Amino acid sequence: TIKNSLDPTWDMPLDFDVTARSQSVTVTVFDWNRTGGNTFIGRIQIPVSQMCGGPQSHPLLSEGNTPIIGLSGKPATINFSASVQASPDAKAQQPNGATVGAAG
């Protein structure tokens, strides 16, 4: 939670368990309200296959999938950098029933 900010920044590593490059990561942003429920601001959904390759910027989208326009008149964005690391003992079940992963 970032309080009292019109330009929140979460500068912290996050780990996701991903078993296939076809999966996506969804980031949803809410405005924290002291009373009542939190207010949805926007979300992004990024395919894992597109997450690597250096710093990236993606527009924050409304529930209708239109870009959220910030106070500056420019689209609000989510900026991030990602890397993928395979776990040495990770194994993924393939649709045909075969198991792939590191040999043990």
GROMACS .gro file of N, CA and C in nm:
model
  312
    1THR      N    1   0.085  -0.119   0.000
    1THR     CA    2   0.000   0.000   0.000
    1THR      C    3   0.088   0.124   0.000
    2ILE      N    4   0.059   0.213  -0.091
    2ILE     CA    5   0.127   0.342  -0.098
    2ILE      C    6   0.022   0.448  -0.068
    3LYS      N    7   0.037   0.518   0.044
    3LYS     CA    8  -0.064   0.615   0.085
    3LYS      C    9  -0.027   0.755   0.041
    4ASN      N   10  -0.129   0.836   0.013
    4ASN     CA   11  -0.114   0.978  -0.018
    4ASN      C   12  -0.018   1.005  -0.133
    5SER      N   13  -0.034   0.931  -0.242
    5SER     CA   14   0.054   0.950  -0.358
    5SER      C   15  -0.027   0.943  -0.486
    6LEU      N   16  -0.001   1.038  -0.576
    6LEU     CA   17  -0.061   1.031  -0.708
    6LEU      C   18   0.035   0.966  -0.807
    7ASP      N   19   0.151   0.925  -0.759
    7ASP     CA   20   0.251   0.859  -0.843
    7ASP      C   21   0.316   0.748  -0.761
    8PRO      N   22   0.239   0.645  -0.725
    8PRO     CA   23   0.293   0.540  -0.638
    8PRO      C   24   0.402   0.459  -0.707
    9THR      N   25   0.502   0.419  -0.628
    9THR     CA   26   0.611   0.337  -0.678
    9THR      C   27   0.633   0.221  -0.582
   10TRP      N   28   0.632   0.102  -0.636
   10TRP     CA   29   0.664  -0.018  -0.559
   10TRP      C   30   0.795  -0.069  -0.615
   11ASP      N   31   0.904  -0.037  -0.550
   11ASP     CA   32   1.036  -0.076  -0.597
   11ASP      C   33   1.079  -0.199  -0.518
   12MET      N   34   1.024  -0.313  -0.556
   12MET     CA   35   1.052  -0.435  -0.482
   12MET      C   36   1.041  -0.555  -0.573
   13PRO      N   37   1.121  -0.656  -0.544
   13PRO     CA   38   1.113  -0.778  -0.626
   13PRO      C   39   0.988  -0.859  -0.590
   14LEU      N   40   0.929  -0.919  -0.692
   14LEU     CA   41   0.816  -1.009  -0.674
   14LEU      C   42   0.849  -1.140  -0.745
   15ASP      N   43   0.810  -1.250  -0.686
   15ASP     CA   44   0.833  -1.381  -0.745
   15ASP      C   45   0.701  -1.442  -0.786
   16PHE      N   46   0.699  -1.503  -0.904
   16PHE     CA   47   0.581  -1.571  -0.955
   16PHE      C   48   0.622  -1.712  -0.996
   17ASP      N   49   0.540  -1.809  -0.965
   17ASP     CA   50   0.562  -1.945  -1.012
   17ASP      C   51   0.494  -1.958  -1.147
   18VAL      N   52   0.573  -1.981  -1.249
   18VAL     CA   53   0.521  -1.991  -1.385
   18VAL      C   54   0.563  -2.126  -1.441
   19THR      N   55   0.468  -2.197  -1.499
   19THR     CA   56   0.499  -2.328  -1.554
   19THR      C   57   0.498  -2.329  -1.706
   20ALA      N   58   0.449  -2.221  -1.769
   20ALA     CA   59   0.446  -2.216  -1.915
   20ALA      C   60   0.457  -2.071  -1.962
   21ARG      N   61   0.528  -2.053  -2.073
   21ARG     CA   62   0.543  -1.918  -2.130
   21ARG      C   63   0.410  -1.864  -2.181
   22SER      N   64   0.310  -1.950  -2.196
   22SER     CA   65   0.179  -1.905  -2.244
   22SER      C   66   0.096  -1.842  -2.132
   23GLN      N   67   0.143  -1.851  -2.007
   23GLN     CA   68   0.071  -1.789  -1.895
   23GLN      C   69   0.087  -1.638  -1.897
   24SER      N   70   0.002  -1.569  -1.822
   24SER     CA   71   0.008  -1.423  -1.810
   24SER      C   72   0.015  -1.384  -1.663
   25VAL      N   73   0.069  -1.267  -1.638
   25VAL     CA   74   0.070  -1.207  -1.505
   25VAL      C   75  -0.024  -1.088  -1.510
   26THR      N   76  -0.117  -1.081  -1.415
   26THR     CA   77  -0.210  -0.969  -1.408
   26THR      C   78  -0.177  -0.885  -1.285
   27VAL      N   79  -0.166  -0.753  -1.307
   27VAL     CA   80  -0.144  -0.658  -1.198
   27VAL      C   81  -0.268  -0.570  -1.192
   28THR      N   82  -0.332  -0.567  -1.075
   28THR     CA   83  -0.451  -0.485  -1.055
   28THR      C   84  -0.420  -0.377  -0.953
   29VAL      N   85  -0.459  -0.253  -0.982
   29VAL     CA   86  -0.431  -0.139  -0.895
   29VAL      C   87  -0.562  -0.086  -0.838
   30PHE      N   88  -0.564  -0.065  -0.705
   30PHE     CA   89  -0.680  -0.012  -0.635
   30PHE      C   90  -0.641   0.115  -0.560
   31ASP      N   91  -0.736   0.205  -0.544
   31ASP     CA   92  -0.720   0.321  -0.457
   31ASP      C   93  -0.770   0.279  -0.320
   32TRP      N   94  -0.683   0.288  -0.220
   32TRP     CA   95  -0.718   0.249  -0.083
   32TRP      C   96  -0.809   0.354  -0.023
   33ASN      N   97  -0.920   0.310   0.032
   33ASN     CA   98  -1.015   0.400   0.099
   33ASN      C   99  -1.023   0.364   0.246
   34ARG      N  100  -1.016   0.465   0.330
   34ARG     CA  101  -1.023   0.441   0.475
   34ARG      C  102  -1.157   0.379   0.514
   35THR      N  103  -1.264   0.424   0.452
   35THR     CA  104  -1.396   0.370   0.481
   35THR      C  105  -1.452   0.309   0.353
   36GLY      N  106  -1.527   0.204   0.367
   36GLY     CA  107  -1.584   0.139   0.250
   36GLY      C  108  -1.482   0.055   0.177
   37GLY      N  109  -1.519   0.011   0.060
   37GLY     CA  110  -1.430  -0.074  -0.019
   37GLY      C  111  -1.327   0.006  -0.096
   38ASN      N  112  -1.223  -0.060  -0.137
   38ASN     CA  113  -1.120   0.003  -0.219
   38ASN      C  114  -1.173   0.022  -0.360
   39THR      N  115  -1.126   0.126  -0.428
   39THR     CA  116  -1.175   0.160  -0.561
   39THR      C  117  -1.081   0.108  -0.668
   40PHE      N  118  -1.135   0.031  -0.762
   40PHE     CA  119  -1.057  -0.019  -0.875
   40PHE      C  120  -1.008   0.099  -0.958
   41ILE      N  121  -0.878   0.099  -0.989
   41ILE     CA  122  -0.822   0.202  -1.076
   41ILE      C  123  -0.797   0.144  -1.215
   42GLY      N  124  -0.728   0.032  -1.222
   42GLY     CA  125  -0.697  -0.028  -1.351
   42GLY      C  126  -0.618  -0.155  -1.336
   43ARG      N  127  -0.588  -0.217  -1.450
   43ARG     CA  128  -0.510  -0.341  -1.449
   43ARG      C  129  -0.435  -0.357  -1.580
   44ILE      N  130  -0.335  -0.440  -1.573
   44ILE     CA  131  -0.264  -0.484  -1.694
   44ILE      C  132  -0.253  -0.635  -1.688
   45GLN      N  133  -0.248  -0.696  -1.804
   45GLN     CA  134  -0.223  -0.840  -1.813
   45GLN      C  135  -0.112  -0.856  -1.916
   46ILE      N  136  -0.002  -0.916  -1.871
   46ILE     CA  137   0.117  -0.927  -1.955
   46ILE      C  138   0.150  -1.074  -1.973
   47PRO      N  139   0.156  -1.122  -2.098
   47PRO     CA  140   0.200  -1.260  -2.120
   47PRO      C  141   0.344  -1.278  -2.074
   48VAL      N  142   0.372  -1.389  -2.009
   48VAL     CA  143   0.507  -1.418  -1.961
   48VAL      C  144   0.606  -1.413  -2.076
   49SER      N  145   0.564  -1.456  -2.193
   49SER     CA  146   0.654  -1.458  -2.309
   49SER      C  147   0.701  -1.318  -2.348
   50GLN      N  148   0.631  -1.213  -2.304
   50GLN     CA  149   0.668  -1.076  -2.338
   50GLN      C  150   0.733  -1.001  -2.222
   51MET      N  151   0.757  -1.068  -2.109
   51MET     CA  152   0.803  -0.997  -1.990
   51MET      C  153   0.953  -0.970  -1.985
   52CYS      N  154   1.033  -1.046  -2.054
   52CYS     CA  155   1.178  -1.028  -2.044
   52CYS      C  156   1.226  -0.933  -2.152
   53GLY      N  157   1.348  -0.888  -2.136
   53GLY     CA  158   1.406  -0.803  -2.237
   53GLY      C  159   1.430  -0.661  -2.190
   54GLY      N  160   1.444  -0.640  -2.061
   54GLY     CA  161   1.473  -0.507  -2.011
   54GLY      C  162   1.351  -0.433  -1.962
   55PRO      N  163   1.371  -0.309  -1.918
   55PRO     CA  164   1.261  -0.230  -1.864
   55PRO      C  165   1.149  -0.212  -1.966
   56GLN      N  166   1.025  -0.218  -1.916
   56GLN     CA  167   0.908  -0.205  -2.002
   56GLN      C  168   0.807  -0.112  -1.938
   57SER      N  169   0.721  -0.057  -2.021
   57SER     CA  170   0.613   0.028  -1.975
   57SER      C  171   0.485  -0.017  -2.045
   58HIS      N  172   0.379  -0.041  -1.967
   58HIS     CA  173   0.251  -0.084  -2.021
   58HIS      C  174   0.142   0.009  -1.969
   59PRO      N  175   0.046   0.047  -2.055
   59PRO     CA  176  -0.062   0.133  -2.009
   59PRO      C  177  -0.154   0.061  -1.913
   60LEU      N  178  -0.196   0.131  -1.810
   60LEU     CA  179  -0.294   0.079  -1.714
   60LEU      C  180  -0.431   0.091  -1.780
   61LEU      N  181  -0.507  -0.019  -1.781
   61LEU     CA  182  -0.634  -0.023  -1.853
   61LEU      C  183  -0.752  -0.024  -1.757
   62SER      N  184  -0.862   0.041  -1.800
   62SER     CA  185  -0.985   0.043  -1.723
   62SER      C  186  -1.057  -0.090  -1.737
   63GLU      N  187  -1.171  -0.104  -1.669
   63GLU     CA  188  -1.250  -0.226  -1.682
   63GLU      C  189  -1.297  -0.246  -1.825
   64GLY      N  190  -1.309  -0.139  -1.902
   64GLY     CA  191  -1.348  -0.149  -2.043
   64GLY      C  192  -1.230  -0.164  -2.137
   65ASN      N  193  -1.111  -0.189  -2.081
   65ASN     CA  194  -0.986  -0.207  -2.157
   65ASN      C  195  -0.944  -0.083  -2.234
   66THR      N  196  -0.978   0.036  -2.183
   66THR     CA  197  -0.928   0.160  -2.241
   66THR      C  198  -0.822   0.217  -2.148
   67PRO      N  199  -0.721   0.285  -2.203
   67PRO     CA  200  -0.615   0.339  -2.118
   67PRO      C  201  -0.668   0.439  -2.016
   68ILE      N  202  -0.614   0.433  -1.894
   68ILE     CA  203  -0.645   0.529  -1.788
   68ILE      C  204  -0.561   0.654  -1.813
   69ILE      N  205  -0.624   0.769  -1.816
   69ILE     CA  206  -0.552   0.895  -1.838
   69ILE      C  207  -0.523   0.958  -1.702
   70GLY      N  208  -0.395   0.986  -1.677
   70GLY     CA  209  -0.353   1.044  -1.550
   70GLY      C  210  -0.377   1.194  -1.544
   71LEU      N  211  -0.342   1.255  -1.431
   71LEU     CA  212  -0.360   1.398  -1.412
   71LEU      C  213  -0.280   1.481  -1.512
   72SER      N  214  -0.172   1.424  -1.563
   72SER     CA  215  -0.088   1.495  -1.659
   72SER      C  216  -0.150   1.498  -1.799
   73GLY      N  217  -0.259   1.422  -1.818
   73GLY     CA  218  -0.320   1.410  -1.950
   73GLY      C  219  -0.261   1.297  -2.031
   74LYS      N  220  -0.161   1.228  -1.975
   74LYS     CA  221  -0.097   1.115  -2.042
   74LYS      C  222  -0.149   0.985  -1.983
   75PRO      N  223  -0.140   0.876  -2.060
   75PRO     CA  224  -0.184   0.748  -2.005
   75PRO      C  225  -0.104   0.708  -1.881
   76ALA      N  226  -0.175   0.657  -1.780
   76ALA     CA  227  -0.108   0.601  -1.662
   76ALA      C  228  -0.041   0.471  -1.704
   77THR      N  229   0.078   0.446  -1.654
   77THR     CA  230   0.152   0.327  -1.695
   77THR      C  231   0.202   0.248  -1.576
   78ILE      N  232   0.230   0.123  -1.602
   78ILE     CA  233   0.301   0.036  -1.509
   78ILE      C  234   0.437   0.012  -1.572
   79ASN      N  235   0.542   0.045  -1.499
   79ASN     CA  236   0.679   0.026  -1.548
   79ASN      C  237   0.744  -0.086  -1.467
   80PHE      N  238   0.811  -0.176  -1.536
   80PHE     CA  239   0.875  -0.287  -1.465
   80PHE      C  240   0.990  -0.344  -1.545
   81SER      N  241   1.068  -0.423  -1.477
   81SER     CA  242   1.175  -0.501  -1.539
   81SER      C  243   1.162  -0.642  -1.485
   82ALA      N  244   1.175  -0.741  -1.570
   82ALA     CA  245   1.154  -0.880  -1.526
   82ALA      C  246   1.265  -0.969  -1.577
   83SER      N  247   1.287  -1.075  -1.505
   83SER     CA  248   1.378  -1.180  -1.550
   83SER      C  249   1.314  -1.314  -1.517
   84VAL      N  250   1.352  -1.415  -1.591
   84VAL     CA  251   1.298  -1.548  -1.570
   84VAL      C  252   1.410  -1.638  -1.525
   85GLN      N  253   1.386  -1.710  -1.417
   85GLN     CA  254   1.484  -1.805  -1.366
   85GLN      C  255   1.415  -1.938  -1.346
   86ALA      N  256   1.470  -2.041  -1.405
   86ALA     CA  257   1.414  -2.175  -1.388
   86ALA      C  258   1.465  -2.235  -1.259
   87SER      N  259   1.376  -2.295  -1.187
   87SER     CA  260   1.415  -2.366  -1.066
   87SER      C  261   1.485  -2.495  -1.106
   88PRO      N  262   1.597  -2.530  -1.041
   88PRO     CA  263   1.671  -2.650  -1.081
   88PRO      C  264   1.588  -2.778  -1.070
   89ASP      N  265   1.492  -2.780  -0.981
   89ASP     CA  266   1.412  -2.902  -0.966
   89ASP      C  267   1.270  -2.883  -1.017
   90ALA      N  268   1.248  -2.776  -1.093
   90ALA     CA  269   1.113  -2.750  -1.144
   90ALA      C  270   1.077  -2.851  -1.252
   91LYS      N  271   0.955  -2.897  -1.248
   91LYS     CA  272   0.905  -2.989  -1.349
   91LYS      C  273   0.767  -2.941  -1.389
   92ALA      N  274   0.739  -2.948  -1.516
   92ALA     CA  275   0.608  -2.907  -1.567
   92ALA      C  276   0.541  -3.024  -1.636
   93GLN      N  277   0.416  -3.041  -1.613
   93GLN     CA  278   0.338  -3.147  -1.677
   93GLN      C  279   0.291  -3.097  -1.813
   94GLN      N  280   0.323  -3.168  -1.918
   94GLN     CA  281   0.283  -3.133  -2.053
   94GLN      C  282   0.145  -3.189  -2.083
   95PRO      N  283   0.073  -3.131  -2.179
   95PRO     CA  284  -0.063  -3.179  -2.211
   95PRO      C  285  -0.068  -3.326  -2.248
   96ASN      N  286   0.039  -3.378  -2.308
   96ASN     CA  287   0.039  -3.519  -2.348
   96ASN      C  288   0.075  -3.612  -2.234
   97GLY      N  289   0.094  -3.558  -2.113
   97GLY     CA  290   0.124  -3.641  -1.996
   97GLY      C  291   0.273  -3.654  -1.967
   98ALA      N  292   0.358  -3.609  -2.059
   98ALA     CA  293   0.503  -3.617  -2.037
   98ALA      C  294   0.544  -3.513  -1.933
   99THR      N  295   0.647  -3.544  -1.859
   99THR     CA  296   0.701  -3.449  -1.762
   99THR      C  297   0.833  -3.397  -1.814
  100VAL      N  298   0.850  -3.264  -1.810
  100VAL     CA  299   0.976  -3.203  -1.850
  100VAL      C  300   1.032  -3.126  -1.733
  101GLY      N  301   1.160  -3.105  -1.735
  101GLY     CA  302   1.223  -3.030  -1.626
  101GLY      C  303   1.365  -3.080  -1.608
  102ALA      N  304   1.426  -3.038  -1.499
  102ALA     CA  305   1.563  -3.077  -1.472
  102ALA      C  306   1.568  -3.224  -1.434
  103ALA      N  307   1.671  -3.289  -1.481
  103ALA     CA  308   1.689  -3.430  -1.446
  103ALA      C  309   1.734  -3.439  -1.301
  104GLY      N  310   1.689  -3.538  -1.233
  104GLY     CA  311   1.724  -3.549  -1.093
  104GLY      C  312   1.799  -3.671  -1.072
   0.00000   0.00000   0.00000
